PDB file of C-alpha atoms in Angstrom:
ATOM      1  CA  UNK V 196       0.000   0.000   0.000  1.00  0.00           C
ATOM      2  CA  UNK V 197       2.828   2.380   0.863  1.00  0.00           C
ATOM      3  CA  UNK V 198       4.297   1.779  -2.580  1.00  0.00           C
ATOM      4  CA  UNK V 199       0.999   2.756  -4.196  1.00  0.00           C
ATOM      5  CA  UNK V 200       0.788   5.980  -2.186  1.00  0.00           C
ATOM      6  CA  UNK V 201       4.401   6.781  -3.065  1.00  0.00           C
ATOM      7  CA  UNK V 202       3.722   6.157  -6.758  1.00  0.00           C
ATOM      8  CA  UNK V 203       0.655   8.418  -6.701  1.00  0.00           C
ATOM      9  CA  UNK V 204       2.611  11.154  -4.933  1.00  0.00           C
ATOM     10  CA  UNK V 205       5.371  11.019  -7.547  1.00  0.00           C
ATOM     11  CA  UNK V 206       2.787  11.121 -10.326  1.00  0.00           C
ATOM     12  CA  UNK V 207       1.062  14.180  -8.819  1.00  0.00           C
ATOM     13  CA  UNK V 208       4.396  15.977  -8.454  1.00  0.00           C
ATOM     14  CA  UNK V 209       5.351  15.143 -12.048  1.00  0.00           C
ATOM     15  CA  UNK V 210       2.044  16.496 -13.386  1.00  0.00           C
ATOM     16  CA  UNK V 211       2.418  19.653 -11.319  1.00  0.00           C
ATOM     17  CA  UNK V 212       5.960  20.180 -12.563  1.00  0.00           C
ATOM     18  CA  UNK V 213       4.875  19.667 -16.193  1.00  0.00           C
ATOM     19  CA  UNK V 214       1.977  22.105 -15.806  1.00  0.00           C
ATOM     20  CA  UNK V 215       4.291  24.678 -14.231  1.00  0.00           C
ATOM     21  CA  UNK V 216       6.807  24.281 -17.046  1.00  0.00           C
ATOM     22  CA  UNK V 217       4.011  24.643 -19.601  1.00  0.00           C
ATOM     23  CA  UNK V 218       2.801  27.794 -17.851  1.00  0.00           C
ATOM     24  CA  UNK V 219       6.291  29.287 -17.815  1.00  0.00           C
ATOM     25  CA  UNK V 220       7.027  28.345 -21.423  1.00  0.00           C
ATOM     26  CA  UNK V 221       7.210  31.450 -23.597  1.00  0.00           C
ATOM     27  CA  UNK V 222       5.127  31.683 -26.760  1.00  0.00           C
ATOM     28  CA  UNK V 223       5.565  33.388 -30.095  1.00  0.00           C
ATOM     29  CA  UNK V 224       3.324  36.407 -30.640  1.00  0.00           C
ATOM     30  CA  UNK V 225       2.029  37.495 -34.052  1.00  0.00           C
ATOM     31  CA  UNK V 226       0.655  41.027 -34.304  1.00  0.00           C
ATOM     32  CA  UNK V 227      -1.523  41.548 -37.356  1.00  0.00           C
ATOM     33  CA  UNK V 228      -2.023  44.784 -39.263  1.00  0.00           C
ATOM     34  CA  UNK V 229      -5.661  44.955 -38.072  1.00  0.00           C
ATOM     35  CA  UNK V 230      -4.534  45.027 -34.429  1.00  0.00           C
ATOM     36  CA  UNK V 231      -5.258  41.368 -33.642  1.00  0.00           C
ATOM     37  CA  UNK V 232      -2.649  39.534 -31.534  1.00  0.00           C
ATOM     38  CA  UNK V 233      -2.081  35.766 -31.849  1.00  0.00           C
ATOM     39  CA  UNK V 234      -0.146  33.686 -29.293  1.00  0.00           C
ATOM     40  CA  UNK V 235       1.258  30.243 -29.918  1.00  0.00           C
ATOM     41  CA  UNK V 236       4.097  28.540 -31.778  1.00  0.00           C
ATOM     42  CA  UNK V 237       5.502  29.522 -35.172  1.00  0.00           C
ATOM     43  CA  UNK V 238       6.203  26.395 -37.231  1.00  0.00           C
ATOM     44  CA  UNK V 239       7.811  27.934 -40.311  1.00  0.00           C
ATOM     45  CA  UNK V 240       8.240  31.243 -42.140  1.00  0.00           C
ATOM     46  CA  UNK V 241       8.375  31.479 -45.939  1.00  0.00           C
ATOM     47  CA  UNK V 242       8.713  34.455 -48.287  1.00  0.00           C
ATOM     48  CA  UNK V 243       4.941  34.953 -48.311  1.00  0.00           C
ATOM     49  CA  UNK V 244       3.412  33.018 -45.379  1.00  0.00           C
ATOM     50  CA  UNK V 245       3.808  32.165 -41.688  1.00  0.00           C
ATOM     51  CA  UNK V 246       2.642  28.761 -40.389  1.00  0.00           C
ATOM     52  CA  UNK V 247       1.319  29.008 -36.833  1.00  0.00           C
ATOM     53  CA  UNK V 248      -0.227  26.829 -34.097  1.00  0.00           C
ATOM     54  CA  UNK V 249      -2.261  28.365 -31.265  1.00  0.00           C
ATOM     55  CA  UNK V 250      -1.062  27.674 -27.727  1.00  0.00           C
ATOM     56  CA  UNK V 251      -2.584  24.446 -26.411  1.00  0.00           C
ATOM     57  CA  UNK V 252      -3.796  23.349 -29.859  1.00  0.00           C
ATOM     58  CA  UNK V 253      -2.457  21.222 -32.698  1.00  0.00           C
ATOM     59  CA  UNK V 254      -4.200  22.659 -35.790  1.00  0.00           C
ATOM     60  CA  UNK V 255      -1.787  24.516 -38.070  1.00  0.00           C
ATOM     61  CA  UNK V 256      -2.823  27.846 -39.604  1.00  0.00           C
ATOM     62  CA  UNK V 257      -1.195  29.748 -42.484  1.00  0.00           C
ATOM     63  CA  UNK V 258      -1.167  33.549 -42.272  1.00  0.00           C
ATOM     64  CA  UNK V 259      -0.118  35.794 -45.152  1.00  0.00           C
ATOM     65  CA  UNK V 260       2.848  38.043 -44.375  1.00  0.00           C
ATOM     66  CA  UNK V 261       1.049  41.047 -45.834  1.00  0.00           C
ATOM     67  CA  UNK V 262      -1.466  40.733 -42.953  1.00  0.00           C
ATOM     68  CA  UNK V 263       1.279  40.699 -40.291  1.00  0.00           C
ATOM     69  CA  UNK V 264       2.900  43.834 -38.927  1.00  0.00           C
ATOM     70  CA  UNK V 265       5.229  42.299 -36.326  1.00  0.00           C
ATOM     71  CA  UNK V 266       6.389  39.004 -34.809  1.00  0.00           C
ATOM     72  CA  UNK V 267       7.679  38.759 -31.230  1.00  0.00           C
ATOM     73  CA  UNK V 268       9.584  35.466 -31.016  1.00  0.00           C
ATOM     74  CA  UNK V 269       9.698  33.438 -27.797  1.00  0.00           C
ATOM     75  CA  UNK V 270      13.370  34.406 -27.468  1.00  0.00           C
ATOM     76  CA  UNK V 271      12.351  38.057 -27.212  1.00  0.00           C
ATOM     77  CA  UNK V 272      13.537  38.987 -30.703  1.00  0.00           C
ATOM     78  CA  UNK V 273      11.164  41.383 -32.493  1.00  0.00           C
ATOM     79  CA  UNK V 274      10.779  41.031 -36.260  1.00  0.00           C
ATOM     80  CA  UNK V 275       8.962  43.723 -38.255  1.00  0.00           C
ATOM     81  CA  UNK V 276       7.160  42.267 -41.289  1.00  0.00           C
ATOM     82  CA  UNK V 277       5.193  45.170 -42.814  1.00  0.00           C
ATOM     83  CA  UNK V 278       4.924  48.836 -41.954  1.00  0.00           C
ATOM     84  CA  UNK V 279       1.526  50.328 -41.248  1.00  0.00           C
ATOM     85  CA  UNK V 280       0.280  52.445 -44.141  1.00  0.00           C
ATOM     86  CA  UNK V 281      -0.572  56.019 -43.265  1.00  0.00           C
ATOM     87  CA  UNK V 282      -3.724  57.591 -44.768  1.00  0.00           C
ATOM     88  CA  UNK V 283      -3.300  59.074 -48.251  1.00  0.00           C
ATOM     89  CA  UNK V 284      -3.976  62.589 -46.950  1.00  0.00           C
ATOM     90  CA  UNK V 285      -1.036  62.277 -44.582  1.00  0.00           C
ATOM     91  CA  UNK V 286       1.382  60.584 -46.972  1.00  0.00           C
ATOM     92  CA  UNK V 287       0.884  63.067 -49.809  1.00  0.00           C
ATOM     93  CA  UNK V 288       1.850  65.957 -47.494  1.00  0.00           C
ATOM     94  CA  UNK V 289       5.130  64.350 -46.467  1.00  0.00           C
ATOM     95  CA  UNK V 290       8.225  66.344 -47.370  1.00  0.00           C
ATOM     96  CA  UNK V 291      11.079  63.873 -47.683  1.00  0.00           C
ATOM     97  CA  UNK V 292      14.623  63.916 -48.911  1.00  0.00           C
ATOM     98  CA  UNK V 293      14.772  62.153 -52.246  1.00  0.00           C
ATOM     99  CA  UNK V 294      17.186  59.429 -51.123  1.00  0.00           C
ATOM    100  CA  UNK V 295      14.852  56.461 -51.466  1.00  0.00           C
ATOM    101  CA  UNK V 296      16.207  53.077 -52.468  1.00  0.00           C
ATOM    102  CA  UNK V 297      15.043  51.553 -55.781  1.00  0.00           C
ATOM    103  CA  UNK V 298      12.683  49.262 -53.858  1.00  0.00           C
ATOM    104  CA  UNK V 299      11.039  52.145 -52.001  1.00  0.00           C
ATOM    105  CA  UNK V 300       7.811  53.450 -53.557  1.00  0.00           C
ATOM    106  CA  UNK V 301       7.407  56.450 -51.273  1.00  0.00           C
ATOM    107  CA  UNK V 302       6.440  59.712 -53.051  1.00  0.00           C
ATOM    108  CA  UNK V 303       7.075  58.315 -56.528  1.00  0.00           C
ATOM    109  CA  UNK V 304       4.595  58.784 -59.367  1.00  0.00           C
ATOM    110  CA  UNK V 305       4.120  57.098 -62.749  1.00  0.00           C
ATOM    111  CA  UNK V 306       1.735  58.231 -65.491  1.00  0.00           C
ATOM    112  CA  UNK V 307       0.317  55.476 -67.683  1.00  0.00           C
ATOM    113  CA  UNK V 308      -0.298  55.965 -71.420  1.00  0.00           C
ATOM    114  CA  UNK V 309      -3.769  57.489 -71.746  1.00  0.00           C
ATOM    115  CA  UNK V 310      -6.608  55.641 -73.442  1.00  0.00           C
ATOM    116  CA  UNK V 311      -7.967  57.515 -76.468  1.00  0.00           C
ATOM    117  CA  UNK V 312     -11.565  57.055 -77.583  1.00  0.00           C
ATOM    118  CA  UNK V 313     -13.070  58.478 -80.766  1.00  0.00           C
ATOM    119  CA  UNK V 314     -16.875  58.331 -80.725  1.00  0.00           C
ATOM    120  CA  UNK V 315     -16.526  55.791 -77.871  1.00  0.00           C
ATOM    121  CA  UNK V 316     -14.368  53.494 -80.002  1.00  0.00           C
ATOM    122  CA  UNK V 317     -10.623  52.820 -79.487  1.00  0.00           C
ATOM    123  CA  UNK V 318      -8.606  55.505 -81.261  1.00  0.00           C
ATOM    124  CA  UNK V 319      -4.995  56.124 -82.201  1.00  0.00           C
ATOM    125  CA  UNK V 320      -2.424  55.090 -79.581  1.00  0.00           C
ATOM    126  CA  UNK V 321      -0.296  58.088 -80.579  1.00  0.00           C
ATOM    127  CA  UNK V 322      -2.823  60.499 -79.036  1.00  0.00           C
ATOM    128  CA  UNK V 323      -2.813  58.514 -75.778  1.00  0.00           C
ATOM    129  CA  UNK V 324       0.996  58.700 -75.660  1.00  0.00           C
ATOM    130  CA  UNK V 325       0.869  62.442 -76.389  1.00  0.00           C
ATOM    131  CA  UNK V 326      -1.606  62.968 -73.527  1.00  0.00           C
ATOM    132  CA  UNK V 327       0.719  60.993 -71.217  1.00  0.00           C
ATOM    133  CA  UNK V 328       3.621  63.259 -72.189  1.00  0.00           C
ATOM    134  CA  UNK V 329       1.532  66.418 -71.731  1.00  0.00           C
ATOM    135  CA  UNK V 330       0.402  65.296 -68.262  1.00  0.00           C
ATOM    136  CA  UNK V 331       4.035  64.589 -67.311  1.00  0.00           C
ATOM    137  CA  UNK V 332       5.174  68.017 -68.560  1.00  0.00           C
ATOM    138  CA  UNK V 333       2.518  69.877 -66.571  1.00  0.00           C
ATOM    139  CA  UNK V 334       2.761  67.868 -63.345  1.00  0.00           C
ATOM    140  CA  UNK V 335       6.578  67.977 -63.364  1.00  0.00           C
ATOM    141  CA  UNK V 336       6.400  71.728 -62.874  1.00  0.00           C
ATOM    142  CA  UNK V 337       4.198  71.325 -59.794  1.00  0.00           C
ATOM    143  CA  UNK V 338       5.479  68.220 -58.004  1.00  0.00           C
ATOM    144  CA  UNK V 339       7.639  69.454 -55.116  1.00  0.00           C
ATOM    145  CA  UNK V 340       8.480  66.465 -52.895  1.00  0.00           C
ATOM    146  CA  UNK V 341       7.593  63.884 -55.549  1.00  0.00           C
ATOM    147  CA  UNK V 342       9.629  62.016 -58.130  1.00  0.00           C
ATOM    148  CA  UNK V 343       7.827  61.417 -61.445  1.00  0.00           C
ATOM    149  CA  UNK V 344       8.990  58.701 -63.833  1.00  0.00           C
ATOM    150  CA  UNK V 345       9.427  60.025 -67.348  1.00  0.00           C
ATOM    151  CA  UNK V 346       7.015  58.443 -69.866  1.00  0.00           C
ATOM    152  CA  UNK V 347       9.734  56.670 -71.846  1.00  0.00           C
ATOM    153  CA  UNK V 348      10.994  54.864 -68.734  1.00  0.00           C
ATOM    154  CA  UNK V 349       7.452  54.054 -67.629  1.00  0.00           C
ATOM    155  CA  UNK V 350       6.472  52.589 -70.995  1.00  0.00           C
ATOM    156  CA  UNK V 351       9.680  50.559 -71.324  1.00  0.00           C
ATOM    157  CA  UNK V 352       9.187  49.007 -67.877  1.00  0.00           C
ATOM    158  CA  UNK V 353       5.558  48.154 -68.671  1.00  0.00           C
ATOM    159  CA  UNK V 354       6.456  46.488 -71.961  1.00  0.00           C
ATOM    160  CA  UNK V 355       9.271  44.537 -70.299  1.00  0.00           C
ATOM    161  CA  UNK V 356       6.832  43.248 -67.666  1.00  0.00           C
ATOM    162  CA  UNK V 357       4.241  42.309 -70.302  1.00  0.00           C
ATOM    163  CA  UNK V 358       1.808  45.019 -69.165  1.00  0.00           C
ATOM    164  CA  UNK V 359       0.979  46.244 -72.656  1.00  0.00           C
ATOM    165  CA  UNK V 360      -2.226  48.163 -73.355  1.00  0.00           C
ATOM    166  CA  UNK V 361      -4.087  45.093 -74.614  1.00  0.00           C
ATOM    167  CA  UNK V 362      -3.106  43.125 -71.469  1.00  0.00           C
ATOM    168  CA  UNK V 363      -3.355  45.979 -68.937  1.00  0.00           C
ATOM    169  CA  UNK V 364      -6.736  44.774 -67.709  1.00  0.00           C
ATOM    170  CA  UNK V 365      -5.009  41.715 -66.237  1.00  0.00           C
ATOM    171  CA  UNK V 366      -2.945  43.835 -63.810  1.00  0.00           C
ATOM    172  CA  UNK V 367      -4.117  45.499 -60.608  1.00  0.00           C
ATOM    173  CA  UNK V 368      -2.892  48.972 -59.758  1.00  0.00           C
ATOM    174  CA  UNK V 369      -0.791  47.392 -57.004  1.00  0.00           C
ATOM    175  CA  UNK V 370       0.805  45.141 -59.637  1.00  0.00           C
ATOM    176  CA  UNK V 371       1.618  48.170 -61.786  1.00  0.00           C
ATOM    177  CA  UNK V 372       3.025  50.096 -58.799  1.00  0.00           C
ATOM    178  CA  UNK V 373       5.276  47.139 -57.989  1.00  0.00           C
ATOM    179  CA  UNK V 374       6.431  46.903 -61.614  1.00  0.00           C
ATOM    180  CA  UNK V 375       7.210  50.619 -61.777  1.00  0.00           C
ATOM    181  CA  UNK V 376       8.454  50.985 -58.183  1.00  0.00           C
ATOM    182  CA  UNK V 377       6.081  53.863 -57.391  1.00  0.00           C
ATOM    183  CA  UNK V 378       3.552  54.845 -54.766  1.00  0.00           C
ATOM    184  CA  UNK V 379       1.047  56.498 -57.104  1.00  0.00           C
ATOM    185  CA  UNK V 380      -0.180  55.624 -60.599  1.00  0.00           C
ATOM    186  CA  UNK V 381      -2.101  58.091 -62.776  1.00  0.00           C
ATOM    187  CA  UNK V 382      -4.435  56.639 -65.403  1.00  0.00           C
ATOM    188  CA  UNK V 383      -6.412  58.752 -67.860  1.00  0.00           C
ATOM    189  CA  UNK V 384      -8.753  58.695 -70.835  1.00  0.00           C
ATOM    190  CA  UNK V 385      -9.259  61.263 -73.585  1.00  0.00           C
ATOM    191  CA  UNK V 386     -12.635  61.089 -75.327  1.00  0.00           C
ATOM    192  CA  UNK V 387     -13.500  62.894 -78.565  1.00  0.00           C
ATOM    193  CA  UNK V 388     -17.001  62.810 -80.003  1.00  0.00           C
ATOM    194  CA  UNK V 389     -18.027  64.408 -83.278  1.00  0.00           C
ATOM    195  CA  UNK V 390     -20.259  67.388 -82.653  1.00  0.00           C
ATOM    196  CA  UNK V 391     -21.985  69.679 -85.104  1.00  0.00           C
ATOM    197  CA  UNK V 392     -20.502  70.883 -88.399  1.00  0.00           C
ATOM    198  CA  UNK V 393     -20.007  74.510 -89.280  1.00  0.00           C
ATOM    199  CA  UNK V 394     -20.716  75.233 -92.964  1.00  0.00           C
ATOM    200  CA  UNK V 395     -19.519  78.207 -94.990  1.00  0.00           C
ATOM    201  CA  UNK V 396     -20.851  79.238 -98.437  1.00  0.00           C
ATOM    202  CA  UNK V 397     -19.516  82.020-100.619  1.00  0.00           C
ATOM    203  CA  UNK V 398     -20.418  83.196-104.119  1.00  0.00           C
ATOM    204  CA  UNK V 399     -19.600  85.888-106.707  1.00  0.00           C
ATOM    205  CA  UNK V 400     -21.335  87.274-109.806  1.00  0.00           C
ATOM    206  CA  UNK V 401     -19.815  89.216-112.711  1.00  0.00           C
ATOM    207  CA  UNK V 402     -21.773  90.956-115.500  1.00  0.00           C
ATOM    208  CA  UNK V 403     -20.214  92.480-118.652  1.00  0.00           C
ATOM    209  CA  UNK V 404     -21.993  94.874-121.023  1.00  0.00           C
ATOM    210  CA  UNK V 405     -20.745  95.250-124.607  1.00  0.00           C
ATOM    211  CA  UNK V 406     -21.279  98.605-126.375  1.00  0.00           C
ATOM    212  CA  UNK V 407     -20.557  99.921-129.886  1.00  0.00           C
ATOM    213  CA  UNK V 408     -18.885 103.150-130.855  1.00  0.00           C
ATOM    214  CA  UNK V 409     -22.106 105.017-130.322  1.00  0.00           C
ATOM    215  CA  UNK V 410     -22.287 103.599-126.769  1.00  0.00           C
ATOM    216  CA  UNK V 411     -25.261 101.527-127.659  1.00  0.00           C
ATOM    217  CA  UNK V 412     -25.616  98.241-125.845  1.00  0.00           C
ATOM    218  CA  UNK V 413     -24.701  95.381-128.129  1.00  0.00           C
ATOM    219  CA  UNK V 414     -24.886  92.563-125.635  1.00  0.00           C
ATOM    220  CA  UNK V 415     -24.751  91.554-122.016  1.00  0.00           C
ATOM    221  CA  UNK V 416     -22.879  88.568-120.555  1.00  0.00           C
ATOM    222  CA  UNK V 417     -22.775  87.410-116.983  1.00  0.00           C
ATOM    223  CA  UNK V 418     -21.367  84.518-114.974  1.00  0.00           C
ATOM    224  CA  UNK V 419     -21.265  83.525-111.372  1.00  0.00           C
ATOM    225  CA  UNK V 420     -19.463  81.101-109.051  1.00  0.00           C
ATOM    226  CA  UNK V 421     -20.047  79.734-105.572  1.00  0.00           C
ATOM    227  CA  UNK V 422     -18.157  77.542-103.121  1.00  0.00           C
ATOM    228  CA  UNK V 423     -18.979  75.886 -99.810  1.00  0.00           C
ATOM    229  CA  UNK V 424     -17.009  74.194 -97.049  1.00  0.00           C
ATOM    230  CA  UNK V 425     -17.802  72.411 -93.788  1.00  0.00           C
ATOM    231  CA  UNK V 426     -15.715  72.256 -90.588  1.00  0.00           C
ATOM    232  CA  UNK V 427     -16.161  69.396 -88.149  1.00  0.00           C
ATOM    233  CA  UNK V 428     -16.296  70.325 -84.461  1.00  0.00           C
ATOM    234  CA  UNK V 429     -15.520  67.971 -81.556  1.00  0.00           C
ATOM    235  CA  UNK V 430     -16.774  67.594 -77.993  1.00  0.00           C
ATOM    236  CA  UNK V 431     -13.776  66.662 -75.835  1.00  0.00           C
ATOM    237  CA  UNK V 432     -13.588  65.318 -72.285  1.00  0.00           C
ATOM    238  CA  UNK V 433     -10.832  63.902 -70.080  1.00  0.00           C
ATOM    239  CA  UNK V 434     -11.138  61.510 -67.142  1.00  0.00           C
ATOM    240  CA  UNK V 435      -8.359  61.058 -64.585  1.00  0.00           C
ATOM    241  CA  UNK V 436      -7.856  58.403 -61.901  1.00  0.00           C
ATOM    242  CA  UNK V 437      -5.084  58.163 -59.298  1.00  0.00           C
ATOM    243  CA  UNK V 438      -4.358  54.958 -57.376  1.00  0.00           C
ATOM    244  CA  UNK V 439      -1.974  54.132 -54.530  1.00  0.00           C
ATOM    245  CA  UNK V 440       0.254  51.061 -54.231  1.00  0.00           C
ATOM    246  CA  UNK V 441      -2.350  49.370 -52.014  1.00  0.00           C
ATOM    247  CA  UNK V 442      -4.997  49.565 -54.805  1.00  0.00           C
ATOM    248  CA  UNK V 443      -6.783  52.459 -53.083  1.00  0.00           C
ATOM    249  CA  UNK V 444      -8.333  55.066 -55.406  1.00  0.00           C
ATOM    250  CA  UNK V 445      -7.693  58.605 -54.153  1.00  0.00           C
ATOM    251  CA  UNK V 446      -8.934  60.609 -57.159  1.00  0.00           C
ATOM    252  CA  UNK V 447     -11.496  59.909 -59.874  1.00  0.00           C
ATOM    253  CA  UNK V 448     -12.802  62.878 -61.838  1.00  0.00           C
ATOM    254  CA  UNK V 449     -14.010  63.754 -65.333  1.00  0.00           C
ATOM    255  CA  UNK V 450     -14.134  67.137 -67.041  1.00  0.00           C
ATOM    256  CA  UNK V 451     -15.595  68.185 -70.387  1.00  0.00           C
ATOM    257  CA  UNK V 452     -14.323  71.142 -72.404  1.00  0.00           C
ATOM    258  CA  UNK V 453     -16.757  74.037 -72.071  1.00  0.00           C
ATOM    259  CA  UNK V 454     -16.742  74.703 -75.825  1.00  0.00           C
ATOM    260  CA  UNK V 455     -16.372  72.327 -78.741  1.00  0.00           C
ATOM    261  CA  UNK V 456     -13.323  72.812 -80.951  1.00  0.00           C
ATOM    262  CA  UNK V 457     -12.171  71.984 -84.440  1.00  0.00           C
ATOM    263  CA  UNK V 458      -8.861  70.312 -83.606  1.00  0.00           C
ATOM    264  CA  UNK V 459      -9.966  67.954 -80.815  1.00  0.00           C
ATOM    265  CA  UNK V 460      -7.671  69.613 -78.265  1.00  0.00           C
ATOM    266  CA  UNK V 461      -7.822  68.104 -74.750  1.00  0.00           C
ATOM    267  CA  UNK V 462      -5.343  70.454 -73.028  1.00  0.00           C
ATOM    268  CA  UNK V 463      -8.023  72.484 -71.215  1.00  0.00           C
ATOM    269  CA  UNK V 464      -9.788  69.571 -69.460  1.00  0.00           C
ATOM    270  CA  UNK V 465      -6.455  67.851 -68.711  1.00  0.00           C
ATOM    271  CA  UNK V 466      -5.006  70.941 -67.041  1.00  0.00           C
ATOM    272  CA  UNK V 467      -8.242  71.491 -65.117  1.00  0.00           C
ATOM    273  CA  UNK V 468      -8.128  67.986 -63.614  1.00  0.00           C
ATOM    274  CA  UNK V 469      -4.398  67.948 -62.829  1.00  0.00           C
ATOM    275  CA  UNK V 470      -4.584  71.259 -60.985  1.00  0.00           C
ATOM    276  CA  UNK V 471      -7.248  69.811 -58.699  1.00  0.00           C
ATOM    277  CA  UNK V 472      -5.700  66.410 -58.059  1.00  0.00           C
ATOM    278  CA  UNK V 473      -4.058  65.648 -54.663  1.00  0.00           C
ATOM    279  CA  UNK V 474      -0.551  65.311 -56.219  1.00  0.00           C
ATOM    280  CA  UNK V 475      -0.503  68.847 -57.674  1.00  0.00           C
ATOM    281  CA  UNK V 476       1.574  71.400 -55.783  1.00  0.00           C
ATOM    282  CA  UNK V 477       1.123  75.105 -56.542  1.00  0.00           C
TER     283      UNK V 477
END
């Protein structure tokens, strides 16, 4: 009987010691970007995921790194995974020294080739490229604190990554920001629709009277001519969208030229929109 009591006593002490050790055992802590805190054991960390088991459980969970802001390992080591993103209103007011590394998107802007529509049908790519260049020229003069990629560099990087105009729909704005290494992407559309025609008609008449030596009328001849021409006028509008590298849209506006014109010029609406966008600095 004494042996049984002794065995039970040893068993109780062993269980108590195990429970105490379990209670004192440190856990890994995962802090997510939404503020949630997870405690348990990290199994593995890959380039994109973290495998994790809750304390006291055996089920393994996989958490995307982009959802994790920080990991506190059981050893006490703190590992920062992603930085919290400040609101757009705050980030666009930042004045920073332009010493960013190539991988840093902060305060960098790229302007995509504009889409050109004629009567709501795809038009010449050359006009979309010209609108891209015009937007770059105007914004470059009012972009203190920002770095703007020149259109040639932007277009070359897009082509190299396979993000051509016909395949652009397959890329998110975050994808494009990652390709170009920027924080902001500007996308625009120029639309021209045929409006009314202005017609001009002109004419002239000439009459000649023939007389003899006695000034008597011998005959009268006359002829006339007329010509007409028509000038096509266009209604022009420009739409402008600005996205951040987290796919957030911070500007989406459209403006139509007040008067129709004969050359399809879009400079007025484009300047109007750029001057009112959050990236424009006076």
